[in-house]
PDB file of C-alpha atoms in Angstrom:
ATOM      1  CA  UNK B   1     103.972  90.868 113.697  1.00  0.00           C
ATOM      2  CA  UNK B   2     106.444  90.835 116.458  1.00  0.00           C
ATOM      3  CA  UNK B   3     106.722  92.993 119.042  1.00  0.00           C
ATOM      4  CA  UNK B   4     109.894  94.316 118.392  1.00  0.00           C
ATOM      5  CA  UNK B   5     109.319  94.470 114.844  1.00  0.00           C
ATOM      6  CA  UNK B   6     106.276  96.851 115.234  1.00  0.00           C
ATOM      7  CA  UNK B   7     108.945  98.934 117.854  1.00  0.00           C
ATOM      8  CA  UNK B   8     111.532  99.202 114.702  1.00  0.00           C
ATOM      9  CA  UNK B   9     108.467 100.138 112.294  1.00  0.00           C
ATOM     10  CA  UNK B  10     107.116 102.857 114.552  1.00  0.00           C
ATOM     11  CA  UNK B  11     110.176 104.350 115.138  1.00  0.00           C
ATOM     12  CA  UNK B  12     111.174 104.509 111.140  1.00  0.00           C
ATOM     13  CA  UNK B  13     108.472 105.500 110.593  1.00  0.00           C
ATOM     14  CA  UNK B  14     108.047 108.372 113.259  1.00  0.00           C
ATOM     15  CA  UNK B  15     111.804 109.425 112.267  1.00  0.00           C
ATOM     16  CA  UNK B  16     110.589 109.656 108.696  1.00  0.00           C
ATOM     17  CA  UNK B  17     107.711 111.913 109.623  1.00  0.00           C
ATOM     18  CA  UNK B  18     109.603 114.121 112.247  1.00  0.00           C
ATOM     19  CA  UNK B  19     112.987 114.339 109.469  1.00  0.00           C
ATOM     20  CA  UNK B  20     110.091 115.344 106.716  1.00  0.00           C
ATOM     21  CA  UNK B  21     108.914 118.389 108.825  1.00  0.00           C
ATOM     22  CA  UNK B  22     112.069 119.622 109.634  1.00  0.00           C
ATOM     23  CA  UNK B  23     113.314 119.572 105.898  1.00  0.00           C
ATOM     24  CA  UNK B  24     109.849 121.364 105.096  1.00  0.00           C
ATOM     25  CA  UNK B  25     110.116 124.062 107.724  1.00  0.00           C
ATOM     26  CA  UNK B  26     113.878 124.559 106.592  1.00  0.00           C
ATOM     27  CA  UNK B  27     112.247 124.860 103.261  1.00  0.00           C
ATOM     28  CA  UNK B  28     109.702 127.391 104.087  1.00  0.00           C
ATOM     29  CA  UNK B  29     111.665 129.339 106.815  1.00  0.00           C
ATOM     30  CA  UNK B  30     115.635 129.066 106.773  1.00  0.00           C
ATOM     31  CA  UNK B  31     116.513 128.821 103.120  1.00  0.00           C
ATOM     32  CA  UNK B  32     116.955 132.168 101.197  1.00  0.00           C
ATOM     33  CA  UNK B  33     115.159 133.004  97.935  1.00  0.00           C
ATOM     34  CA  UNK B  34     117.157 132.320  95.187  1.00  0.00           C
ATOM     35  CA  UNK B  35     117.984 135.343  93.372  1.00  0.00           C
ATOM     36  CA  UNK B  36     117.628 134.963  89.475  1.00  0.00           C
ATOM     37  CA  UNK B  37     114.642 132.510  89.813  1.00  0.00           C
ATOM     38  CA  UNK B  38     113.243 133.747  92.956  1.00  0.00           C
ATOM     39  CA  UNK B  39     110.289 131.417  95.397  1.00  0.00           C
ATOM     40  CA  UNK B  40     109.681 129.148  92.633  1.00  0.00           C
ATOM     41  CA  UNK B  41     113.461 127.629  92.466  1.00  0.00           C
ATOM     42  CA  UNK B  42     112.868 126.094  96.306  1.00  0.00           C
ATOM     43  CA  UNK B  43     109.943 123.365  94.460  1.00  0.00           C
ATOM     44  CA  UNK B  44     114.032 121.870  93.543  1.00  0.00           C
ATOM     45  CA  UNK B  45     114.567 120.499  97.180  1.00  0.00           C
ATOM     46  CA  UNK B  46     111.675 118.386  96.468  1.00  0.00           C
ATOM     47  CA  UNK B  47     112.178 118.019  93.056  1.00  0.00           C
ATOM     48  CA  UNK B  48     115.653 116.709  93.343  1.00  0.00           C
ATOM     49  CA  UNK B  49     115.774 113.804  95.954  1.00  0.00           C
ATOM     50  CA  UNK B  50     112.650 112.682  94.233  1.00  0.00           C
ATOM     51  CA  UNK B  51     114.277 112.322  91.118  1.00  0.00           C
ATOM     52  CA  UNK B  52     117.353 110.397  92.154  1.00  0.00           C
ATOM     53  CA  UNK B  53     115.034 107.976  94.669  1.00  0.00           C
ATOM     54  CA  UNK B  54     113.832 107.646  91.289  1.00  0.00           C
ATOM     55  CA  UNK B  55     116.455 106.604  89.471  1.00  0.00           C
ATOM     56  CA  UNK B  56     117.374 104.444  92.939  1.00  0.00           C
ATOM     57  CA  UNK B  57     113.719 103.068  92.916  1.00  0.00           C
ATOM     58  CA  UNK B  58     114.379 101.417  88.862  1.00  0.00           C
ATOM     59  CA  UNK B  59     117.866 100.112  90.482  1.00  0.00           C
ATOM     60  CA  UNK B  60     115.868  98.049  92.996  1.00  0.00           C
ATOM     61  CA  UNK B  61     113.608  96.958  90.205  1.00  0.00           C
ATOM     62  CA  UNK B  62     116.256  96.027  88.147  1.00  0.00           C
ATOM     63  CA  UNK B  63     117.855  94.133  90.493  1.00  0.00           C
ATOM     64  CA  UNK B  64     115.173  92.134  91.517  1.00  0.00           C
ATOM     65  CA  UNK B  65     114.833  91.221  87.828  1.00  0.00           C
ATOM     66  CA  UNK B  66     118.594  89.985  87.361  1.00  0.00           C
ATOM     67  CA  UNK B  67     117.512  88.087  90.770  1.00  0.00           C
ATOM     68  CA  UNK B  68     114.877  86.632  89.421  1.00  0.00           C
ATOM     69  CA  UNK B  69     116.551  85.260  85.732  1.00  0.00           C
ATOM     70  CA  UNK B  70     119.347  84.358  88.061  1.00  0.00           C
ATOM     71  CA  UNK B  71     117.374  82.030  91.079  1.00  0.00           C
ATOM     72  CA  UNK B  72     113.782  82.207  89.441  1.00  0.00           C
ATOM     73  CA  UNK B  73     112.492  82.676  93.069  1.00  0.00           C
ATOM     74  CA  UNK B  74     109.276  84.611  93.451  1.00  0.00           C
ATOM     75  CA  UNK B  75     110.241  86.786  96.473  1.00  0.00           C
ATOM     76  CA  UNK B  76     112.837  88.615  93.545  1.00  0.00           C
ATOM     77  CA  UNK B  77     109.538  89.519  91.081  1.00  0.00           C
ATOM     78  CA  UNK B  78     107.432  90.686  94.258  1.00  0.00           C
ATOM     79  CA  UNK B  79     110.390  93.116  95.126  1.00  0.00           C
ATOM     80  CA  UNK B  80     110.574  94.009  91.464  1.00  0.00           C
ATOM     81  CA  UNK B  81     106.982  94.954  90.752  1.00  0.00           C
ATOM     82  CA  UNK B  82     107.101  96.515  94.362  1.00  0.00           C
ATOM     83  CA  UNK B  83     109.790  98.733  93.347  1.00  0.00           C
ATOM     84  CA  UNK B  84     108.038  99.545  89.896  1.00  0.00           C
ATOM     85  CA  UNK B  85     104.848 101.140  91.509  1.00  0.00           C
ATOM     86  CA  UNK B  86     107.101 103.488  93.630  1.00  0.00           C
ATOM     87  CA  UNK B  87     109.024 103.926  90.280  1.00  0.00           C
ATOM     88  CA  UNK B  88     105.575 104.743  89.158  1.00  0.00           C
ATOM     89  CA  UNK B  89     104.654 107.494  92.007  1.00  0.00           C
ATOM     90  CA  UNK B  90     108.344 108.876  92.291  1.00  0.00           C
ATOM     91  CA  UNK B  91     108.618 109.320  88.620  1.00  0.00           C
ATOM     92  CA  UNK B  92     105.432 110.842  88.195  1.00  0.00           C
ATOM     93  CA  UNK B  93     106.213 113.360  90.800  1.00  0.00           C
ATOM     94  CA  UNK B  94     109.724 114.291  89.045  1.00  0.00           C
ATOM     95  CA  UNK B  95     107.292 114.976  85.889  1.00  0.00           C
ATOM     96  CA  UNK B  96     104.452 117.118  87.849  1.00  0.00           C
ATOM     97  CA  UNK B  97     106.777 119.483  89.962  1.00  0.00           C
ATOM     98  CA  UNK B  98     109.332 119.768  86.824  1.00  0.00           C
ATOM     99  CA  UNK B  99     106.169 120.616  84.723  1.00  0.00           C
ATOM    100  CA  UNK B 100     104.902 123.219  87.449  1.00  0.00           C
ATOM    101  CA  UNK B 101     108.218 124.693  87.931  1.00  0.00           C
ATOM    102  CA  UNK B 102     108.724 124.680  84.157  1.00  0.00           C
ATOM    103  CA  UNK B 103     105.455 126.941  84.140  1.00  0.00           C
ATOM    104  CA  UNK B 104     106.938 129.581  85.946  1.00  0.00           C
ATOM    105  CA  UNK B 105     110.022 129.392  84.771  1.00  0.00           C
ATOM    106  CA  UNK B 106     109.949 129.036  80.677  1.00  0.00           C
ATOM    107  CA  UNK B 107     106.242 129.868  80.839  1.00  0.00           C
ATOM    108  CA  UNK B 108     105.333 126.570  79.206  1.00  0.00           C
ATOM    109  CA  UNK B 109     104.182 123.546  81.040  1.00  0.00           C
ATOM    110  CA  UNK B 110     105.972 121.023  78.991  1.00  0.00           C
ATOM    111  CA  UNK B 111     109.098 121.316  75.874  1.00  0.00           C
ATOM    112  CA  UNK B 112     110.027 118.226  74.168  1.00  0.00           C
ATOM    113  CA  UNK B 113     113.527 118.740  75.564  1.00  0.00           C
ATOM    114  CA  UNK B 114     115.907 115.464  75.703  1.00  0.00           C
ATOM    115  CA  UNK B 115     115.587 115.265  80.019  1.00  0.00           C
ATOM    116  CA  UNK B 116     112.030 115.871  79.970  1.00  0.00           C
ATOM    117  CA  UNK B 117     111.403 113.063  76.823  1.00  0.00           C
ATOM    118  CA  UNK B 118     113.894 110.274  78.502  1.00  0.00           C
ATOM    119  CA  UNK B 119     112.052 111.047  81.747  1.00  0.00           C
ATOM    120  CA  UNK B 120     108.364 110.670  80.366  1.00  0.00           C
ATOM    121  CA  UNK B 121     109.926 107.676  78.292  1.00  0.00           C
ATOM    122  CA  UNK B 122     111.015 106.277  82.039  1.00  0.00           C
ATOM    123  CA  UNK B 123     107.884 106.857  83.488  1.00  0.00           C
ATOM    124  CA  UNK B 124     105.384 104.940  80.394  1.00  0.00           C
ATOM    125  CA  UNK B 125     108.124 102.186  80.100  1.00  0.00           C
ATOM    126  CA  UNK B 126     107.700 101.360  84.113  1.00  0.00           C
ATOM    127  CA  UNK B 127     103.284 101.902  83.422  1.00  0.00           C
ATOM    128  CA  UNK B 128     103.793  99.587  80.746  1.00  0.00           C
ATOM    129  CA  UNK B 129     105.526  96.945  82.876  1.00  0.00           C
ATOM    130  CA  UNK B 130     102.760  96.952  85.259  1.00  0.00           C
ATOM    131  CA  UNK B 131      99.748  97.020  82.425  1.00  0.00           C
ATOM    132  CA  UNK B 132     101.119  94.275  80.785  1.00  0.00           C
ATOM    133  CA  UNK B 133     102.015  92.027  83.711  1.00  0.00           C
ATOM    134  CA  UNK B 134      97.926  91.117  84.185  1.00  0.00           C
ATOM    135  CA  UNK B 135      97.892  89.864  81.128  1.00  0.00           C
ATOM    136  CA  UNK B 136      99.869  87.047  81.637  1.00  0.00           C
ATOM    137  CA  UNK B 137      98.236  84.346  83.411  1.00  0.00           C
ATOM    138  CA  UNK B 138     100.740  81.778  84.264  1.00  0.00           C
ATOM    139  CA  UNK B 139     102.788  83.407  87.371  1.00  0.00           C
ATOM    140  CA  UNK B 140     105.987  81.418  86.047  1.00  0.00           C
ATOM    141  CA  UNK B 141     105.374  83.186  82.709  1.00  0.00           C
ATOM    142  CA  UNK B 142     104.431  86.429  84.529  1.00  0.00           C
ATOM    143  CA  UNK B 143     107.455  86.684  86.282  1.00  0.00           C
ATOM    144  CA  UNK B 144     110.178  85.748  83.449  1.00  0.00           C
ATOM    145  CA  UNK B 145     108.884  88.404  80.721  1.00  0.00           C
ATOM    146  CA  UNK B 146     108.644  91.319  84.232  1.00  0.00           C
ATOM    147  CA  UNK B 147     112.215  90.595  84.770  1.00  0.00           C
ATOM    148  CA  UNK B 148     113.515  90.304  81.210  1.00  0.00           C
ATOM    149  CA  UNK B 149     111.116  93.852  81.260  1.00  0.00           C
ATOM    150  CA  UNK B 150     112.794  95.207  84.065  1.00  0.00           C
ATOM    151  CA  UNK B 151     116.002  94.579  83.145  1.00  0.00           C
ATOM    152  CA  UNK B 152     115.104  96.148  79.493  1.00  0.00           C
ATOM    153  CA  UNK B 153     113.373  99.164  80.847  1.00  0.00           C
ATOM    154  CA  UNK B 154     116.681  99.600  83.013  1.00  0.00           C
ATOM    155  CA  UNK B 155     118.570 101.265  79.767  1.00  0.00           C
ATOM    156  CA  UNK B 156     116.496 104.408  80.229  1.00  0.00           C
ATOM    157  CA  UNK B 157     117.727 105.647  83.321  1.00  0.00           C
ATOM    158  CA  UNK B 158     121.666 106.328  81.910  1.00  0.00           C
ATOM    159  CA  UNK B 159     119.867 108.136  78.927  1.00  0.00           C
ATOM    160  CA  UNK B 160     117.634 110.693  81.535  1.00  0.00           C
ATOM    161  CA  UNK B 161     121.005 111.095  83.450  1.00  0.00           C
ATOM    162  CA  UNK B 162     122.897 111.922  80.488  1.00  0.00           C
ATOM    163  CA  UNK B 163     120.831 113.843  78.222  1.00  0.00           C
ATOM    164  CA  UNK B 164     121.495 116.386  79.938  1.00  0.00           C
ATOM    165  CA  UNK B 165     125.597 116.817  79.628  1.00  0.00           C
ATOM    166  CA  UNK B 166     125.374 115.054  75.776  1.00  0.00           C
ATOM    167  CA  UNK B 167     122.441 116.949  74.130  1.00  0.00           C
ATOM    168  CA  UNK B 168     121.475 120.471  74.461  1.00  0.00           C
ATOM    169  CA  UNK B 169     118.810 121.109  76.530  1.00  0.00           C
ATOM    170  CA  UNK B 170     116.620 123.986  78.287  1.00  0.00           C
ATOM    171  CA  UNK B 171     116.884 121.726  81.425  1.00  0.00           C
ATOM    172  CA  UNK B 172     119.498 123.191  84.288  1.00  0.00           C
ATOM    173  CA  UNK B 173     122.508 120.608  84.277  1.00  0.00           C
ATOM    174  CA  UNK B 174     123.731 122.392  87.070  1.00  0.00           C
ATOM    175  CA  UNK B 175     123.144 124.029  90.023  1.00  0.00           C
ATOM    176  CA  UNK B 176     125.682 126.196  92.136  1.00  0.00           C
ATOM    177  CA  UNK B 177     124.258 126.247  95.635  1.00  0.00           C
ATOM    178  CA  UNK B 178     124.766 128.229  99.279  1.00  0.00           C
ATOM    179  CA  UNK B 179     125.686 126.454 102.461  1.00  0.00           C
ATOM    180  CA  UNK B 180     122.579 127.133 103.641  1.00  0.00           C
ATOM    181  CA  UNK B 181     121.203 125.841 100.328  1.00  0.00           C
ATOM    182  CA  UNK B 182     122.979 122.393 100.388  1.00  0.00           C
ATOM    183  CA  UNK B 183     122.078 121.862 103.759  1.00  0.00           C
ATOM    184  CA  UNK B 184     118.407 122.137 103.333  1.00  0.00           C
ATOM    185  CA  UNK B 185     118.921 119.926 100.168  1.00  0.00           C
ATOM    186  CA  UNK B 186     120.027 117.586 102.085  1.00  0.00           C
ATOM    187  CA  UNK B 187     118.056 117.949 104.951  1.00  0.00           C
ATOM    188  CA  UNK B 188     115.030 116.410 102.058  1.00  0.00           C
ATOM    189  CA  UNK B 189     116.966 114.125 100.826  1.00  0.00           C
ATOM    190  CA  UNK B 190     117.227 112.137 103.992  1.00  0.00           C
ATOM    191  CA  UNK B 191     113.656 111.791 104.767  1.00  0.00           C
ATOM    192  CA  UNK B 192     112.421 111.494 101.287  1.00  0.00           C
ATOM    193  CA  UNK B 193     115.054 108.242 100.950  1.00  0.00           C
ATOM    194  CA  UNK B 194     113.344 106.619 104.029  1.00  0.00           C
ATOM    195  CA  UNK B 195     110.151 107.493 102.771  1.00  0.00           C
ATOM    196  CA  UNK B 196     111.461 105.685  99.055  1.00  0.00           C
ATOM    197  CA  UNK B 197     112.597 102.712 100.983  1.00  0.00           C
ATOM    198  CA  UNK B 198     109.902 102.593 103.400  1.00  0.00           C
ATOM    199  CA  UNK B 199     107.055 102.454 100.640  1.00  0.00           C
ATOM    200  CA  UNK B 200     108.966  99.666  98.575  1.00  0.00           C
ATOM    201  CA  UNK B 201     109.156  97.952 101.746  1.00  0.00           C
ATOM    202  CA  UNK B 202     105.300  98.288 102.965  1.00  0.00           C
ATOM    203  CA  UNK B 203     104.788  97.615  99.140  1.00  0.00           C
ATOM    204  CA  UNK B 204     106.714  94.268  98.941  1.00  0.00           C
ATOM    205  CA  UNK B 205     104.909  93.160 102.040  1.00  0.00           C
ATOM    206  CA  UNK B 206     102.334  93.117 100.600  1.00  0.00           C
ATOM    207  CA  UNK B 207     102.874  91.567  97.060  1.00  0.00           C
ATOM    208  CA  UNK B 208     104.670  88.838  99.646  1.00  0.00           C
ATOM    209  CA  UNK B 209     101.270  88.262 100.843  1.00  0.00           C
ATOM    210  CA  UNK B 210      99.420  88.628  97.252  1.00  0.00           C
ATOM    211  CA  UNK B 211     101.607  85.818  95.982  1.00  0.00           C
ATOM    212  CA  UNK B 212     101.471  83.353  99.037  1.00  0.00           C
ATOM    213  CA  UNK B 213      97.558  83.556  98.738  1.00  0.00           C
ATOM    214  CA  UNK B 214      98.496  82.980  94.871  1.00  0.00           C
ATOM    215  CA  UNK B 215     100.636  80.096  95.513  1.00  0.00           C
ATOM    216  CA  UNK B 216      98.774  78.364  98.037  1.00  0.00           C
ATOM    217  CA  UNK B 217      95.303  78.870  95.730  1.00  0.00           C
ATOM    218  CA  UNK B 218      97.243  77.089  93.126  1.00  0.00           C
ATOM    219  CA  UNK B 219      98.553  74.198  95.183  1.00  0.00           C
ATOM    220  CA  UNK B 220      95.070  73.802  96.540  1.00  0.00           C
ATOM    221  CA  UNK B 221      92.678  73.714  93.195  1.00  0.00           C
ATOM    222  CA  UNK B 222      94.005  70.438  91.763  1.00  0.00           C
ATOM    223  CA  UNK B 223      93.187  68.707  94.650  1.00  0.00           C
ATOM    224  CA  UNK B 224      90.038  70.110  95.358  1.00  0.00           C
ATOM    225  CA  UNK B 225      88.980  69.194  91.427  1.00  0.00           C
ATOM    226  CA  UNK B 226      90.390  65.651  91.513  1.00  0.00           C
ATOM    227  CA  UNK B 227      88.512  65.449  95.266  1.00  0.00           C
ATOM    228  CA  UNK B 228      85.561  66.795  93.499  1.00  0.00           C
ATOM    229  CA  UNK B 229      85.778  64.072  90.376  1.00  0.00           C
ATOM    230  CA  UNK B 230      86.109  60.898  93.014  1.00  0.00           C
ATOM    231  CA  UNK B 231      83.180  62.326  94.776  1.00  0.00           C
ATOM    232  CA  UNK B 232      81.468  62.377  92.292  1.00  0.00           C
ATOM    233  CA  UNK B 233      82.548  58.780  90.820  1.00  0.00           C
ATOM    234  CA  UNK B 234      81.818  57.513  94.135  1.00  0.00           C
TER     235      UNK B 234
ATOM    236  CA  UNK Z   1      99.862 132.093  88.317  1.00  0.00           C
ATOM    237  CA  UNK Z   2     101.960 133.856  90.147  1.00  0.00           C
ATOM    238  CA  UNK Z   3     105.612 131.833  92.046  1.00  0.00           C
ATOM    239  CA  UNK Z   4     104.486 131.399  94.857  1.00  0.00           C
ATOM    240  CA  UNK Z   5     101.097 129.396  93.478  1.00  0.00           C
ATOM    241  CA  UNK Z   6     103.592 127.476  91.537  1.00  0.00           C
ATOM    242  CA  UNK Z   7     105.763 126.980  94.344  1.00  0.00           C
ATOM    243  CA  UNK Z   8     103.058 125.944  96.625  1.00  0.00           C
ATOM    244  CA  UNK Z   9     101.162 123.628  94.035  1.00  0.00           C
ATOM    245  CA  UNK Z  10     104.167 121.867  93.355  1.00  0.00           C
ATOM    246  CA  UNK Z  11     104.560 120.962  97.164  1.00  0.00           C
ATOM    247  CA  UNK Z  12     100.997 119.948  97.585  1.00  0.00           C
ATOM    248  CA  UNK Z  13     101.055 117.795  94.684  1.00  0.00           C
ATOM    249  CA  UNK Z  14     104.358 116.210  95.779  1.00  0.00           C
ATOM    250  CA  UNK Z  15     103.429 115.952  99.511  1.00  0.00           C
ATOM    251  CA  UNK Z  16     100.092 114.591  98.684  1.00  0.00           C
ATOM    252  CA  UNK Z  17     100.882 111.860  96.430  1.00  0.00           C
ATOM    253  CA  UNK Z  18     103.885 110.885  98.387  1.00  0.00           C
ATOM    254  CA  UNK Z  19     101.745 110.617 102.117  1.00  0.00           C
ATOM    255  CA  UNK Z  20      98.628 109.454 100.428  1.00  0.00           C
ATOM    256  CA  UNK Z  21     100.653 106.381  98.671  1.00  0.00           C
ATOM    257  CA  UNK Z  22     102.311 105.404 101.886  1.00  0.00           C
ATOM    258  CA  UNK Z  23      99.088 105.922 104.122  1.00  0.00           C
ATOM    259  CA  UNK Z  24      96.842 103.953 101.513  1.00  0.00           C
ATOM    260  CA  UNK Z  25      99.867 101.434 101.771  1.00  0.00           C
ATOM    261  CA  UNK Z  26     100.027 101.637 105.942  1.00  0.00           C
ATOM    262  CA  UNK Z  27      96.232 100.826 106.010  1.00  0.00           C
ATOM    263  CA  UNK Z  28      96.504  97.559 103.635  1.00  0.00           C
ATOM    264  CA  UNK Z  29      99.151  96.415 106.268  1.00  0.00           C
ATOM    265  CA  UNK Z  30      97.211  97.096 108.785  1.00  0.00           C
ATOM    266  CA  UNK Z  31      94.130  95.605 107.716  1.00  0.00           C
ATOM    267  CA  UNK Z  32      96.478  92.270 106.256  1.00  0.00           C
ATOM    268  CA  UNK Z  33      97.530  91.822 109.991  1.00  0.00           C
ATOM    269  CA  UNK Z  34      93.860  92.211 111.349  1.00  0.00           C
ATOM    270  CA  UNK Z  35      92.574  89.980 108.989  1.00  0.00           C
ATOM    271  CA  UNK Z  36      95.411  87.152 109.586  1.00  0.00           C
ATOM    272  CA  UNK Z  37      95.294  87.183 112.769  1.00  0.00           C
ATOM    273  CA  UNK Z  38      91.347  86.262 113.180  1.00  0.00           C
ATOM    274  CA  UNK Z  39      90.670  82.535 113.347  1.00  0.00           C
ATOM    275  CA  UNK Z  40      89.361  80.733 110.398  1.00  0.00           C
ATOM    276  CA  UNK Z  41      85.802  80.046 110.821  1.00  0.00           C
ATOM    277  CA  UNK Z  42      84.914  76.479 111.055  1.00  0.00           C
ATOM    278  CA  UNK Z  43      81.932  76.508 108.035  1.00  0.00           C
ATOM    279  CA  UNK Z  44      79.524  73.740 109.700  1.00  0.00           C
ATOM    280  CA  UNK Z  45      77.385  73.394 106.260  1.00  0.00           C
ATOM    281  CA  UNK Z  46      80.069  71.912 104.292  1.00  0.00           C
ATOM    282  CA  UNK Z  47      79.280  67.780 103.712  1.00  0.00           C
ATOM    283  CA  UNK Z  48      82.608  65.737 104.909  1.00  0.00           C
TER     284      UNK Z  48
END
């Protein structure tokens, strides 16, 4: 890694980590209590930004997979599945601090309302992408049915948006916030964007790496068997 | 439970998951860039 490269990375990175704080101590200390719902309403400045990095997260992901059908170059499918496992994490976060603030709030950890359905829906349709992708052997293969997938899986994100405003639901649809309120909001969404972008990034560095190894494994075994078959002859 | 449990579970849970993902990711890098920047090992025992 270059020099200046590992300059730009630190300081994201440190930014991300200093911005988190701050949004956490504005959290704990600045923000009032919300009146009607009281201490447990404030697990929503979390709650929130994850949710629409979510929703941001299956954007990448899908697309990567319109990339992909489009140029069929492998760098689109390793951003893709890169973007699904923070799809993964992000949406299962949305689920587990909904379901905890759900707890306190309607006394029941889950309800098979239309938000909390289409978001479970989200989160198995994006597990599903990456259980079945293994089972595909050929990477050409592999990559066509992830991004056909990925496009697919795509369709649930309007439906969690909107199932809110169409259907009835016990889920809030709308919020009316203080100054002090929407700053702090977005005070968390800032850092927990860069954090979004920063783990699809580390993650697609890797997958980068993954697939070279992958490539350059497959370019090398022919040769080494028809190497091994004149050796042999010989 | 009472709120404030709630409150507080719901940020450790977040939190956690969130750091832990990107420091399990930060220490894959960082052991990828170790690794590829060793020298490949001549292996002497291999016939030509």
């Amino acid at each position: 890694m270059k020099a200046v490269h590992k300059k730009i990375l630190i300081t994201y990175w440190l930014a991300t980590i200093v911005l988190f704080t701050v949004s956490m101590v504005l959290v704990i200390a600045w923000t009032p209590v919300e009146q009607t719902m009281g201490v447990v309403q404030k697990v929503f400045y979390l709650h929130l930004p994850v949710a629409i990095n979510t929703f941001i997260a299956c954007l990448v992901t899908f697309i990567a997979s319109v990339g992909y059908l489009w140029t069929r170059r492998q760098a689109w499918d390793d951003l893709a599945v890169s973007s699904a496992k923070v799809t993964v994490l992000l949406c299962g976060i949305v689920l587990l601090t909904g379901m905890i603030w759900g707890h306190s709030a309607w006394g029941v950890w889950w309800t098979w309302s239309p938000r909390l359905t289409f978001s479970l829906v989200l989160w198995l349709l994006y597990v599903a992408y990456l259980v079945i992708r293994p089972s595909i052997e050929s990477r050409q293969r592999r990559a066509l049915v992830s991004a056909v997938y990925g496009v697919v899986a795509f369709l649930d994100v309007p439906l969690v948006y909107l199932s809110v405003k169409l259907m009835p639901d016990i889920h809030p649809s709308s919020i009316v916030l203080g100054t002090e309120m929407k700053w702090t909001l977005l005070a968390c969404m800032i850092p927990v964007t860069l954090l979004s972008a920063g783990l699809i990034v580390m993650r697609f560095h890797l997958q980068r790496a993954e697939s070279l190894v992958s490539e350059s494994i497959n370019e090398f075994e022919p040769q080494a068997v028809v190497r091994g078959s004149m050796g042999g002859l010989a | 439970m009472s709120p404030f449990t709630h409150t507080l579970l719901a940020y450790l849970v977040a939190v956690g998951l969130l750091w832990g993902y990107a420091m399990k990711l930060w220490w894959s890098l960082l052991r990828l860039n170790t690794d590829s920047s060793k020298p490949i090992q001549r292996q002497e025992n291999i016939p030509s």
